[in-house]
CSV table of C-alpha atoms in Angstrom, one decimal:
chain,number,residue,atom,x,y,z
A,1380,UNK,CA,-56.2,45.1,5.9
A,1381,UNK,CA,-55.5,45.3,2.2
A,1382,UNK,CA,-55.7,42.0,0.4
A,1383,UNK,CA,-54.7,42.8,-3.1
A,1384,UNK,CA,-52.9,39.6,-4.3
A,1385,UNK,CA,-55.8,38.2,-6.3
A,1386,UNK,CA,-55.4,40.5,-9.3
A,1387,UNK,CA,-59.1,40.8,-10.0
A,1388,UNK,CA,-60.8,42.5,-7.1
A,1389,UNK,CA,-59.0,43.6,-3.9
A,1390,UNK,CA,-60.7,44.1,-0.6
A,1391,UNK,CA,-59.9,47.1,1.6
A,1392,UNK,CA,-61.4,46.0,4.9
A,1393,UNK,CA,-62.4,49.1,6.8
A,1394,UNK,CA,-63.7,49.4,10.3
A,1395,UNK,CA,-67.0,48.0,9.1
A,1396,UNK,CA,-65.2,44.9,7.9
A,1397,UNK,CA,-64.1,44.2,11.4
A,1398,UNK,CA,-67.7,43.3,12.1
A,1399,UNK,CA,-67.4,40.6,9.4
A,1400,UNK,CA,-64.2,39.3,10.9
A,1401,UNK,CA,-65.8,39.0,14.3
A,1402,UNK,CA,-69.2,37.9,13.1
A,1403,UNK,CA,-70.0,34.4,14.3
A,1404,UNK,CA,-66.6,34.1,16.1
A,1405,UNK,CA,-66.9,32.1,19.2
A,1406,UNK,CA,-65.5,33.2,22.5
A,1407,UNK,CA,-63.6,29.9,22.7
A,1408,UNK,CA,-62.2,27.6,20.2
A,1409,UNK,CA,-64.7,24.8,19.6
A,1410,UNK,CA,-63.2,21.3,20.1
A,1411,UNK,CA,-82.9,22.3,-12.4
A,1412,UNK,CA,-86.0,22.9,-13.4
A,1413,UNK,CA,-85.8,22.7,-17.2
A,1414,UNK,CA,-83.4,21.5,-20.0
A,1415,UNK,CA,-80.7,23.5,-21.6
A,1416,UNK,CA,-81.4,27.2,-22.3
A,1417,UNK,CA,-79.3,30.0,-23.7
A,1418,UNK,CA,-77.3,31.9,-21.1
A,1419,UNK,CA,-78.3,35.5,-20.8
A,1420,UNK,CA,-75.5,38.2,-20.7
A,1421,UNK,CA,-73.6,37.5,-17.5
A,1422,UNK,CA,-73.0,40.0,-14.8
A,1423,UNK,CA,-69.8,41.8,-14.4
A,1424,UNK,CA,-66.8,41.4,-12.1
A,1425,UNK,CA,-66.6,44.5,-9.9
A,1426,UNK,CA,-65.2,46.4,-7.2
A,1427,UNK,CA,-67.8,48.3,-5.2
A,1428,UNK,CA,-68.5,50.1,-2.0
A,1429,UNK,CA,-71.4,48.8,0.2
A,1430,UNK,CA,-72.5,48.8,3.8
A,1431,UNK,CA,-69.4,50.6,5.0
A,1432,UNK,CA,-67.1,48.1,3.3
A,1433,UNK,CA,-64.8,49.7,0.7
A,1434,UNK,CA,-63.5,47.6,-2.2
A,1435,UNK,CA,-60.9,48.7,-4.7
A,1436,UNK,CA,-60.6,47.2,-8.2
A,1437,UNK,CA,-57.2,45.9,-9.3
A,1438,UNK,CA,-57.0,45.5,-13.0
A,1439,UNK,CA,-56.1,42.0,-14.1
A,1440,UNK,CA,-57.8,39.6,-16.5
A,1441,UNK,CA,-56.2,36.2,-16.8
A,1442,UNK,CA,-55.4,35.1,-20.3
A,1443,UNK,CA,-57.7,32.5,-21.7
A,1444,UNK,CA,-56.1,29.1,-21.1
A,1445,UNK,CA,-56.9,26.2,-23.4
A,1446,UNK,CA,-58.6,24.3,-20.6
A,1447,UNK,CA,-59.6,21.3,-22.7
A,1448,UNK,CA,-57.1,21.6,-25.5
A,1449,UNK,CA,-56.0,18.2,-26.6
A,1450,UNK,CA,-58.3,16.3,-24.3
A,1451,UNK,CA,-60.5,13.7,-25.8
A,1452,UNK,CA,-64.3,14.3,-25.9
A,1453,UNK,CA,-65.3,10.8,-26.9
A,1454,UNK,CA,-67.9,9.1,-24.7
A,1455,UNK,CA,-68.9,5.4,-24.7
A,1456,UNK,CA,-72.6,4.7,-23.9
A,1457,UNK,CA,-73.0,2.6,-20.8
A,1458,UNK,CA,-74.4,-0.9,-21.1
A,1459,UNK,CA,-78.0,-0.9,-19.9
A,1460,UNK,CA,-78.1,2.9,-20.1
A,1461,UNK,CA,-78.1,3.5,-23.8
A,1462,UNK,CA,-81.8,4.0,-24.1
A,1463,UNK,CA,-81.8,6.4,-21.2
A,1464,UNK,CA,-79.3,8.8,-22.8
A,1465,UNK,CA,-80.8,11.7,-24.6
A,1466,UNK,CA,-79.3,14.0,-27.3
A,1467,UNK,CA,-78.5,17.4,-25.8
A,1468,UNK,CA,-80.3,20.1,-27.7
A,1469,UNK,CA,-77.6,22.4,-29.3
A,1470,UNK,CA,-77.3,25.8,-27.5
A,1471,UNK,CA,-76.7,29.0,-29.4
A,1472,UNK,CA,-73.2,30.1,-28.4
A,1473,UNK,CA,-72.6,33.7,-27.4
A,1474,UNK,CA,-69.3,35.4,-27.6
A,1475,UNK,CA,-67.1,35.4,-24.5
A,1476,UNK,CA,-67.9,38.8,-22.8
A,1477,UNK,CA,-65.4,41.6,-22.4
A,1478,UNK,CA,-64.5,40.6,-18.9
A,1479,UNK,CA,-63.6,37.1,-20.1
A,1480,UNK,CA,-65.0,35.3,-17.1
A,1481,UNK,CA,-67.6,38.0,-16.4
A,1482,UNK,CA,-69.5,40.6,-18.4
A,1483,UNK,CA,-67.4,43.7,-17.5
A,1484,UNK,CA,-64.3,44.2,-15.3
A,1485,UNK,CA,-65.6,47.3,-13.6
A,1486,UNK,CA,-69.2,46.7,-12.4
A,1487,UNK,CA,-70.8,44.1,-10.0
A,1488,UNK,CA,-73.9,42.4,-11.4
A,1489,UNK,CA,-74.6,38.8,-10.7
A,1490,UNK,CA,-73.9,36.3,-13.5
A,1491,UNK,CA,-77.2,35.1,-15.0
A,1492,UNK,CA,-77.7,31.4,-14.2
A,1493,UNK,CA,-80.5,28.9,-14.4
A,1494,UNK,CA,-82.4,28.0,-11.2
A,1495,UNK,CA,-81.8,24.6,-9.5
A,1496,UNK,CA,-83.8,23.2,-6.6
A,1497,UNK,CA,-82.4,21.8,-3.4
A,1498,UNK,CA,-85.3,20.7,-1.2
A,1499,UNK,CA,-87.4,23.9,-1.0
A,1500,UNK,CA,-84.4,26.2,-1.5
A,1501,UNK,CA,-83.9,27.8,-5.0
A,1502,UNK,CA,-80.3,28.4,-6.1
A,1503,UNK,CA,-79.5,30.7,-9.0
A,1504,UNK,CA,-79.1,34.3,-10.0
A,1505,UNK,CA,-82.9,35.0,-9.6
A,1506,UNK,CA,-82.7,34.1,-5.9
A,1507,UNK,CA,-80.7,35.4,-2.8
A,1508,UNK,CA,-77.3,33.8,-2.3
A,1509,UNK,CA,-77.8,30.7,-0.1
A,1510,UNK,CA,-75.7,30.0,2.9
A,1511,UNK,CA,-74.3,26.5,3.8
A,1512,UNK,CA,-72.4,24.7,6.5
A,1513,UNK,CA,-71.3,21.2,7.4
A,1514,UNK,CA,-71.9,19.1,10.5
A,1515,UNK,CA,-69.0,17.8,12.6
A,1516,UNK,CA,-70.8,15.0,14.3
A,1517,UNK,CA,-70.6,11.3,13.5
A,1518,UNK,CA,-73.4,10.9,10.9
A,1519,UNK,CA,-74.5,7.6,12.3
A,1520,UNK,CA,-75.2,9.5,15.6
A,1521,UNK,CA,-78.7,10.4,14.5
A,1522,UNK,CA,-79.7,12.4,17.6
A,1523,UNK,CA,-76.4,14.4,17.7
A,1524,UNK,CA,-76.5,15.1,14.0
A,1525,UNK,CA,-80.1,16.2,14.1
A,1526,UNK,CA,-79.4,18.5,17.0
A,1527,UNK,CA,-76.5,20.1,15.2
A,1528,UNK,CA,-78.5,20.6,12.0
A,1529,UNK,CA,-81.3,22.3,14.0
A,1530,UNK,CA,-78.9,24.6,15.7
A,1531,UNK,CA,-77.4,25.6,12.3
A,1532,UNK,CA,-80.9,26.2,10.9
A,1533,UNK,CA,-81.8,28.3,13.9
A,1534,UNK,CA,-78.8,30.5,13.2
A,1535,UNK,CA,-80.0,31.2,9.7
A,1536,UNK,CA,-78.1,28.6,7.6
A,1537,UNK,CA,-80.1,27.6,4.5
A,1538,UNK,CA,-78.4,24.2,3.6
A,1539,UNK,CA,-76.5,21.7,5.8
A,1540,UNK,CA,-74.1,19.1,4.5
A,1541,UNK,CA,-73.3,15.8,6.2
A,1542,UNK,CA,-70.4,13.4,5.5
A,1543,UNK,CA,-71.4,9.9,4.4
A,1544,UNK,CA,-68.5,7.5,4.4
A,1545,UNK,CA,-70.3,4.2,4.1
A,1546,UNK,CA,-73.6,2.3,4.1
A,1547,UNK,CA,-74.1,2.8,7.8
A,1548,UNK,CA,-74.0,6.5,7.5
A,1549,UNK,CA,-76.1,6.4,4.3
A,1550,UNK,CA,-78.9,4.5,6.1
A,1551,UNK,CA,-78.7,7.0,9.0
A,1552,UNK,CA,-79.6,9.7,6.5
A,1553,UNK,CA,-83.1,8.3,6.3
A,1554,UNK,CA,-83.7,8.7,10.0
A,1555,UNK,CA,-82.0,12.1,10.1
A,1556,UNK,CA,-84.3,13.5,7.4
A,1557,UNK,CA,-87.3,11.9,9.0
A,1558,UNK,CA,-86.5,13.4,12.5
A,1559,UNK,CA,-86.0,16.9,11.0
A,1560,UNK,CA,-89.3,16.8,9.3
A,1561,UNK,CA,-91.1,15.6,12.4
A,1562,UNK,CA,-89.6,18.5,14.3
A,1563,UNK,CA,-90.7,21.0,11.6
A,1564,UNK,CA,-87.3,21.6,10.0
A,1565,UNK,CA,-87.3,21.5,6.2
A,1566,UNK,CA,-83.6,22.5,6.0
A,1567,UNK,CA,-82.2,20.6,2.9
A,1568,UNK,CA,-79.4,18.1,3.7
A,1569,UNK,CA,-76.6,17.2,1.4
A,1570,UNK,CA,-74.7,13.9,1.4
A,1571,UNK,CA,-70.9,14.4,1.0
A,1572,UNK,CA,-69.6,11.4,-1.0
A,1573,UNK,CA,-66.0,10.2,-1.5
A,1574,UNK,CA,-64.9,6.9,-3.1
A,1575,UNK,CA,-68.2,5.1,-2.8
A,1576,UNK,CA,-70.7,5.3,-5.8
A,1577,UNK,CA,-73.0,2.7,-4.2
A,1578,UNK,CA,-73.3,4.8,-1.1
A,1579,UNK,CA,-74.3,7.8,-3.3
A,1580,UNK,CA,-77.0,5.8,-4.9
A,1581,UNK,CA,-78.5,4.8,-1.6
A,1582,UNK,CA,-78.3,8.4,-0.2
A,1583,UNK,CA,-80.2,9.7,-3.2
A,1584,UNK,CA,-83.3,8.1,-1.7
A,1585,UNK,CA,-83.1,10.2,1.5
A,1586,UNK,CA,-81.2,13.5,1.1
A,1587,UNK,CA,-82.0,16.6,-1.0
A,1588,UNK,CA,-78.6,16.8,-2.8
A,1589,UNK,CA,-75.5,14.7,-3.3
A,1590,UNK,CA,-72.0,16.1,-3.6
A,1591,UNK,CA,-69.5,14.1,-5.5
A,1592,UNK,CA,-65.8,14.7,-5.9
A,1593,UNK,CA,-64.7,14.0,-9.5
A,1594,UNK,CA,-61.2,13.3,-8.2
A,1595,UNK,CA,-62.1,10.2,-6.3
A,1596,UNK,CA,-65.7,9.2,-7.2
A,1597,UNK,CA,-64.5,6.8,-9.8
A,1598,UNK,CA,-60.7,6.6,-9.5
A,1599,UNK,CA,-60.7,5.9,-5.7
A,1600,UNK,CA,-57.5,6.3,-3.8
A,1601,UNK,CA,-54.4,7.1,-5.8
A,1602,UNK,CA,-50.8,5.7,-5.8
A,1603,UNK,CA,-49.4,8.3,-8.3
A,1604,UNK,CA,-47.2,5.7,-9.9
A,1605,UNK,CA,-49.5,3.8,-12.2
A,1606,UNK,CA,-49.4,6.1,-15.3
A,1607,UNK,CA,-46.3,6.1,-17.3
A,1608,UNK,CA,-47.8,7.6,-20.5
A,1609,UNK,CA,-51.2,8.7,-21.6
A,1610,UNK,CA,-52.6,8.2,-25.1
A,1611,UNK,CA,-55.8,9.5,-26.7
A,1612,UNK,CA,-57.1,5.9,-26.4
A,1613,UNK,CA,-56.3,5.8,-22.7
A,1614,UNK,CA,-58.1,9.1,-22.1
A,1615,UNK,CA,-61.3,7.9,-23.9
A,1616,UNK,CA,-61.3,4.7,-22.0
A,1617,UNK,CA,-61.0,6.6,-18.7
A,1618,UNK,CA,-63.8,8.9,-19.6
A,1619,UNK,CA,-66.0,6.0,-20.6
A,1620,UNK,CA,-65.3,4.4,-17.2
A,1621,UNK,CA,-66.4,7.6,-15.5
A,1622,UNK,CA,-69.7,7.6,-17.4
A,1623,UNK,CA,-70.3,3.9,-16.6
A,1624,UNK,CA,-70.0,4.6,-12.9
A,1625,UNK,CA,-71.4,8.1,-12.7
A,1626,UNK,CA,-74.5,7.8,-15.0
A,1627,UNK,CA,-76.6,5.6,-12.7
A,1628,UNK,CA,-76.4,8.3,-10.0
A,1629,UNK,CA,-77.3,11.0,-12.6
A,1630,UNK,CA,-80.3,9.0,-13.7
A,1631,UNK,CA,-81.5,8.4,-10.2
A,1632,UNK,CA,-81.2,12.0,-9.1
A,1633,UNK,CA,-83.1,13.0,-12.3
A,1634,UNK,CA,-85.8,10.5,-11.5
A,1635,UNK,CA,-86.2,11.7,-8.0
A,1636,UNK,CA,-85.7,15.4,-8.8
A,1637,UNK,CA,-82.8,15.7,-6.4
A,1638,UNK,CA,-79.8,18.0,-6.9
A,1639,UNK,CA,-76.1,17.4,-7.4
A,1640,UNK,CA,-72.9,19.3,-6.7
A,1641,UNK,CA,-69.9,18.5,-8.9
A,1642,UNK,CA,-67.4,19.5,-6.2
A,1643,UNK,CA,-63.8,19.6,-7.6
A,1644,UNK,CA,-61.1,19.9,-4.9
A,1645,UNK,CA,-57.6,21.1,-5.7
A,1646,UNK,CA,-56.1,18.7,-3.3
A,1647,UNK,CA,-57.7,15.6,-4.6
A,1648,UNK,CA,-57.5,15.7,-8.4
A,1649,UNK,CA,-57.6,12.3,-10.2
A,1650,UNK,CA,-54.3,10.8,-11.2
A,1651,UNK,CA,-55.1,11.0,-14.9
A,1652,UNK,CA,-56.0,14.7,-14.6
A,1653,UNK,CA,-52.8,15.4,-12.7
A,1654,UNK,CA,-50.8,13.6,-15.5
A,1655,UNK,CA,-52.6,15.6,-18.2
A,1656,UNK,CA,-52.7,19.1,-16.6
A,1657,UNK,CA,-50.6,19.0,-13.5
A,1658,UNK,CA,-51.7,20.4,-10.2
A,1659,UNK,CA,-53.5,23.4,-11.8
A,1660,UNK,CA,-56.7,25.3,-12.1
A,1661,UNK,CA,-56.8,24.0,-15.7
A,1662,UNK,CA,-57.0,20.5,-14.5
A,1663,UNK,CA,-59.8,21.4,-12.0
A,1664,UNK,CA,-61.9,22.9,-14.8
A,1665,UNK,CA,-61.3,19.9,-17.1
A,1666,UNK,CA,-62.4,17.5,-14.3
A,1667,UNK,CA,-65.6,19.5,-13.7
A,1668,UNK,CA,-66.5,19.7,-17.4
A,1669,UNK,CA,-66.1,15.9,-17.9
A,1670,UNK,CA,-68.7,15.3,-15.2
A,1671,UNK,CA,-70.9,18.1,-16.4
A,1672,UNK,CA,-71.0,16.7,-19.9
A,1673,UNK,CA,-72.3,13.4,-18.6
A,1674,UNK,CA,-75.1,15.1,-16.8
A,1675,UNK,CA,-76.1,17.0,-19.9
A,1676,UNK,CA,-75.9,13.9,-22.0
A,1677,UNK,CA,-78.6,12.4,-19.9
A,1678,UNK,CA,-80.7,15.6,-19.9
A,1679,UNK,CA,-80.1,16.3,-16.2
A,1680,UNK,CA,-79.6,19.9,-15.3
A,1681,UNK,CA,-80.4,20.2,-11.6
A,1682,UNK,CA,-76.7,20.6,-10.7
A,1683,UNK,CA,-74.0,23.1,-9.9
A,1684,UNK,CA,-70.2,23.3,-9.7
A,1685,UNK,CA,-67.7,24.1,-7.0
A,1686,UNK,CA,-63.9,24.5,-7.5
A,1687,UNK,CA,-62.5,24.6,-4.0
A,1688,UNK,CA,-58.9,25.0,-2.8
A,1689,UNK,CA,-57.3,25.9,0.5
A,1690,UNK,CA,-55.3,28.5,-1.4
A,1691,UNK,CA,-57.6,31.5,-2.2
A,1692,UNK,CA,-55.5,32.5,-5.2
A,1693,UNK,CA,-55.9,29.0,-6.8
A,1694,UNK,CA,-59.5,28.9,-5.8
A,1695,UNK,CA,-60.3,32.3,-7.4
A,1696,UNK,CA,-58.4,31.4,-10.6
A,1697,UNK,CA,-60.2,28.0,-10.9
A,1698,UNK,CA,-63.7,29.6,-10.6
A,1699,UNK,CA,-62.8,32.3,-13.1
A,1700,UNK,CA,-61.5,29.8,-15.6
A,1701,UNK,CA,-64.6,27.6,-15.2
A,1702,UNK,CA,-66.9,30.6,-15.7
A,1703,UNK,CA,-64.9,31.5,-18.8
A,1704,UNK,CA,-65.3,27.9,-20.1
A,1705,UNK,CA,-69.1,27.9,-19.4
A,1706,UNK,CA,-69.5,31.2,-21.3
A,1707,UNK,CA,-67.8,29.5,-24.3
A,1708,UNK,CA,-70.1,26.5,-24.0
A,1709,UNK,CA,-73.3,28.4,-23.4
A,1710,UNK,CA,-73.7,26.8,-20.0
A,1711,UNK,CA,-75.5,28.6,-17.2
A,1712,UNK,CA,-75.1,26.4,-14.1
A,1713,UNK,CA,-74.8,28.0,-10.7
A,1714,UNK,CA,-71.7,28.1,-8.6
A,1715,UNK,CA,-71.1,27.1,-5.0
A,1716,UNK,CA,-68.2,29.2,-3.5
A,1717,UNK,CA,-65.8,28.2,-0.7
A,1718,UNK,CA,-62.2,28.2,0.5
A,1719,UNK,CA,-61.7,24.7,1.8
A,1720,UNK,CA,-60.1,24.3,5.3
A,1721,UNK,CA,-59.8,28.0,5.8
A,1722,UNK,CA,-59.0,27.7,9.5
A,1723,UNK,CA,-60.5,29.3,12.5
A,1724,UNK,CA,-60.7,32.7,14.2
A,1725,UNK,CA,-59.9,35.9,12.3
A,1726,UNK,CA,-57.5,34.0,9.9
A,1727,UNK,CA,-60.2,31.7,8.6
A,1728,UNK,CA,-62.7,34.5,8.2
A,1729,UNK,CA,-60.2,36.8,6.3
A,1730,UNK,CA,-59.0,33.9,4.1
A,1731,UNK,CA,-62.6,33.2,3.1
A,1732,UNK,CA,-63.3,36.9,2.6
A,1733,UNK,CA,-60.4,37.2,0.2
A,1734,UNK,CA,-61.4,34.2,-1.9
A,1735,UNK,CA,-65.2,34.3,-1.8
A,1736,UNK,CA,-65.4,38.1,-1.7
A,1737,UNK,CA,-63.3,38.5,-4.8
A,1738,UNK,CA,-65.6,36.2,-6.8
A,1739,UNK,CA,-68.8,37.8,-5.4
A,1740,UNK,CA,-67.6,41.1,-6.6
A,1741,UNK,CA,-67.0,39.5,-10.0
A,1742,UNK,CA,-70.7,38.6,-10.0
A,1743,UNK,CA,-70.0,34.9,-9.6
A,1744,UNK,CA,-71.5,32.7,-6.9
A,1745,UNK,CA,-75.0,31.6,-5.9
A,1746,UNK,CA,-74.4,29.8,-2.7
A,1747,UNK,CA,-71.5,30.1,-0.2
A,1748,UNK,CA,-69.8,28.3,2.7
A,1749,UNK,CA,-67.2,29.8,5.0
A,1750,UNK,CA,-65.3,26.7,6.1
A,1751,UNK,CA,-64.0,27.2,9.7
A,1752,UNK,CA,-62.4,24.8,12.2
A,1753,UNK,CA,-65.2,25.7,14.6
A,1754,UNK,CA,-68.6,24.3,15.4
A,1755,UNK,CA,-70.7,24.7,12.2
A,1756,UNK,CA,-73.2,27.2,13.6
A,1757,UNK,CA,-70.4,29.8,13.9
A,1758,UNK,CA,-70.1,29.7,10.1
A,1759,UNK,CA,-73.5,31.4,9.8
A,1760,UNK,CA,-72.4,34.9,10.7
A,1761,UNK,CA,-69.5,35.2,8.3
A,1762,UNK,CA,-71.7,33.7,5.5
A,1763,UNK,CA,-74.5,36.2,6.1
A,1764,UNK,CA,-71.9,39.1,6.3
A,1765,UNK,CA,-70.4,38.2,2.9
A,1766,UNK,CA,-73.9,37.8,1.4
A,1767,UNK,CA,-74.8,41.3,2.7
A,1768,UNK,CA,-71.6,42.8,1.3
A,1769,UNK,CA,-72.2,41.2,-2.1
A,1770,UNK,CA,-75.9,42.4,-2.2
A,1771,UNK,CA,-74.8,45.9,-1.3
A,1772,UNK,CA,-72.1,45.9,-4.1
A,1773,UNK,CA,-74.5,44.9,-6.9
A,1774,UNK,CA,-74.7,47.6,-9.6
A,1775,UNK,CA,-71.7,49.5,-8.2
A,1776,UNK,CA,-68.2,49.8,-9.4
A,1777,UNK,CA,-65.7,52.2,-10.9
A,1778,UNK,CA,-65.6,54.1,-14.2
A,1779,UNK,CA,-64.1,52.3,-17.1
A,1780,UNK,CA,-60.9,53.8,-18.4
A,1781,UNK,CA,-58.5,53.4,-21.4
A,1782,UNK,CA,-54.8,53.4,-21.0
A,1783,UNK,CA,-53.2,55.8,-23.4
A,1784,UNK,CA,-49.6,55.5,-22.6
A,1785,UNK,CA,-49.1,52.7,-25.2
A,1786,UNK,CA,-47.3,50.4,-22.7
A,1787,UNK,CA,-49.6,47.5,-23.7
A,1788,UNK,CA,-49.2,48.0,-27.5
A,1789,UNK,CA,-47.2,45.6,-29.6
A,1790,UNK,CA,-46.4,41.9,-29.0
A,1791,UNK,CA,-46.1,40.6,-25.5
A,1792,UNK,CA,-43.7,37.7,-24.6
A,1793,UNK,CA,-42.2,36.4,-21.4
A,1794,UNK,CA,-38.6,37.2,-21.0
A,1795,UNK,CA,-36.5,34.1,-21.5
A,1796,UNK,CA,-34.6,33.0,-18.4
A,1797,UNK,CA,-31.6,30.7,-18.2
A,1798,UNK,CA,-31.2,29.1,-14.8
A,1799,UNK,CA,-28.1,27.4,-13.4
A,1800,UNK,CA,-28.5,23.6,-13.7
A,1801,UNK,CA,-28.0,23.0,-10.0
A,1802,UNK,CA,-30.6,25.6,-8.8
A,1803,UNK,CA,-34.2,24.7,-9.9
A,1804,UNK,CA,-35.7,28.2,-10.0
A,1805,UNK,CA,-39.2,28.9,-11.3
A,1806,UNK,CA,-40.1,31.3,-14.1
A,1807,UNK,CA,-43.1,32.4,-12.1
A,1808,UNK,CA,-41.1,33.3,-9.0
A,1809,UNK,CA,-38.8,31.4,-6.7
A,1810,UNK,CA,-38.5,31.0,-2.9
A,1811,UNK,CA,-35.0,31.3,-1.4
A,1812,UNK,CA,-34.0,30.6,2.1
A,1813,UNK,CA,-30.7,31.2,4.1
A,1814,UNK,CA,-29.4,29.3,7.1
A,1815,UNK,CA,-26.2,28.4,8.8
A,1816,UNK,CA,-24.5,25.1,8.3
A,1817,UNK,CA,-24.8,24.5,12.0
A,1818,UNK,CA,-28.6,25.1,11.8
A,1819,UNK,CA,-28.9,22.8,8.8
A,1820,UNK,CA,-27.1,20.0,10.6
A,1821,UNK,CA,-29.4,20.2,13.6
A,1822,UNK,CA,-32.5,19.3,11.6
A,1823,UNK,CA,-34.1,15.9,11.4
A,1824,UNK,CA,-36.1,15.2,8.3
A,1825,UNK,CA,-39.4,16.3,9.8
A,1826,UNK,CA,-38.0,19.6,11.0
A,1827,UNK,CA,-36.2,20.2,7.7
A,1828,UNK,CA,-39.5,19.8,5.8
A,1829,UNK,CA,-41.3,22.1,8.2
A,1830,UNK,CA,-38.5,24.8,8.0
A,1831,UNK,CA,-38.4,24.8,4.1
A,1832,UNK,CA,-42.1,24.2,3.4
A,1833,UNK,CA,-41.6,20.7,2.0
A,1834,UNK,CA,-44.1,17.8,2.2
A,1835,UNK,CA,-43.1,14.7,4.2
A,1836,UNK,CA,-45.2,11.8,3.0
A,1837,UNK,CA,-46.3,8.9,5.2
A,1838,UNK,CA,-43.9,6.6,3.4
A,1839,UNK,CA,-41.0,8.9,4.2
A,1840,UNK,CA,-40.7,10.5,0.7
A,1841,UNK,CA,-40.0,14.2,0.6
A,1842,UNK,CA,-41.8,16.3,-2.0
A,1843,UNK,CA,-42.2,19.9,-3.1
A,1844,UNK,CA,-45.4,21.8,-2.4
A,1845,UNK,CA,-46.6,25.1,-3.8
A,1846,UNK,CA,-45.0,27.0,-0.9
A,1847,UNK,CA,-41.7,25.1,-0.8
A,1848,UNK,CA,-38.3,26.7,-0.9
A,1849,UNK,CA,-36.6,26.4,-4.3
A,1850,UNK,CA,-33.0,27.0,-3.2
A,1851,UNK,CA,-31.1,27.3,0.1
A,1852,UNK,CA,-28.0,29.4,0.8
A,1853,UNK,CA,-25.9,27.7,3.5
A,1854,UNK,CA,-23.2,29.6,5.4
A,1855,UNK,CA,-20.4,27.7,7.1
A,1856,UNK,CA,-18.6,24.4,7.0
A,1857,UNK,CA,-20.8,21.4,6.5
A,1858,UNK,CA,-21.1,18.6,9.0
A,1859,UNK,CA,-22.0,15.0,8.1
A,1860,UNK,CA,-25.6,15.6,9.1
A,1861,UNK,CA,-25.8,18.8,7.1
A,1862,UNK,CA,-24.4,17.0,4.1
A,1863,UNK,CA,-27.1,14.3,4.6
A,1864,UNK,CA,-29.8,16.9,4.6
A,1865,UNK,CA,-28.4,18.5,1.5
A,1866,UNK,CA,-28.7,15.2,-0.3
A,1867,UNK,CA,-32.3,15.1,0.7
A,1868,UNK,CA,-32.8,18.5,-0.8
A,1869,UNK,CA,-31.1,17.7,-4.0
A,1870,UNK,CA,-33.4,14.7,-4.5
A,1871,UNK,CA,-36.5,16.9,-4.1
A,1872,UNK,CA,-35.0,18.8,-6.0
A,1873,UNK,CA,-34.0,22.0,-4.3
A,1874,UNK,CA,-30.8,24.0,-5.0
């Protein structure tokens, strides 16, 4: 199976790759140690052959985007926390490497990072890539959760994450950790936090790492209709509010020597970030950097980043842009890789291989999770298979080459396109659909959205998604129902 759409490293999955696809697949569907330091030269992105799996390099380095251009950097010191803040020691800044987000575009060597500690597991470029999974039990079911964590540990998973929705689940974390230690299991557990900073503070007493989502840790649930305009003053005030809520957790984790994951999710960016950057990898990077700067302000460095998306192409681009930004800033924090909600069976495994695999061949990634809609122990096999493929690829690649045909010489500019006013096409590619008037008239709103890749919100509003149709060609005479559906499409808008 050739997966070459990512533009940085393509996977050619040979017969040996079939063992990865099938690894861990069930027979049934299951219902920082020190302060800032100078980053050393980073490893390269690569395509490499290893352990019977062939990889082919596809040239393509994304142009540097002004990730944080125009965004305010101002920070207001929290009340009661001013004395705790420390001045970050300036870091000597190295030039961005030839590969942009990696050292070279043609050889696989791991990007050099600092080491962070999660329980008794070390994460970073000086250590093996760690594997992770996430429980599916109710967290307040202590016995069930402990049993599932033990099963995952027995399958070779290094770190297990549990979801913590409220205080009841947070208090259960104490007993889960206690029971695991009593049974001789030192597997680090991670509390997954959304919306509830107070819960995160309590969890920090019991778990080995806390994961926060910058998109909802401070802002909470979004209505997407509260921001009409955004001034520099508004941005600074929002960033100050983030620090006021986030800094207490940073200080507690620092005090207890616990770890943190700044886990950005493409599907849950903060409303302000969406207003500033749109639904984009650039917004994901800006969100991650805002939280990272607060950690550094309080001299806390036992953290890493993740930039997950259910779309492997978006996920790969977000990680590469974050890596490029960290090179510019002299940051050397590790990366947690994953394609969120990848699915189950072969589809979920291939989808994860495309996203995670491309980045591992870039030399990026220090811990991974293959997110499957199966019992969590079945994620162990694919994780270990990807880790083995990455380890086998280190130091390998293809010979560098120079193009001599001159096709890249001279200025480069996108061709200007003039689109008809009634057909909202996209400069980056458009999706067109064709159907008969009779077929169009037979659809209710739900079926129409499913047919054309539109998103039907709970309030009945119809919106475009990244995979939505941009224009529809209708053949035949229109019935009243077809005209009604066309009005819905025009409001989206679709042509």
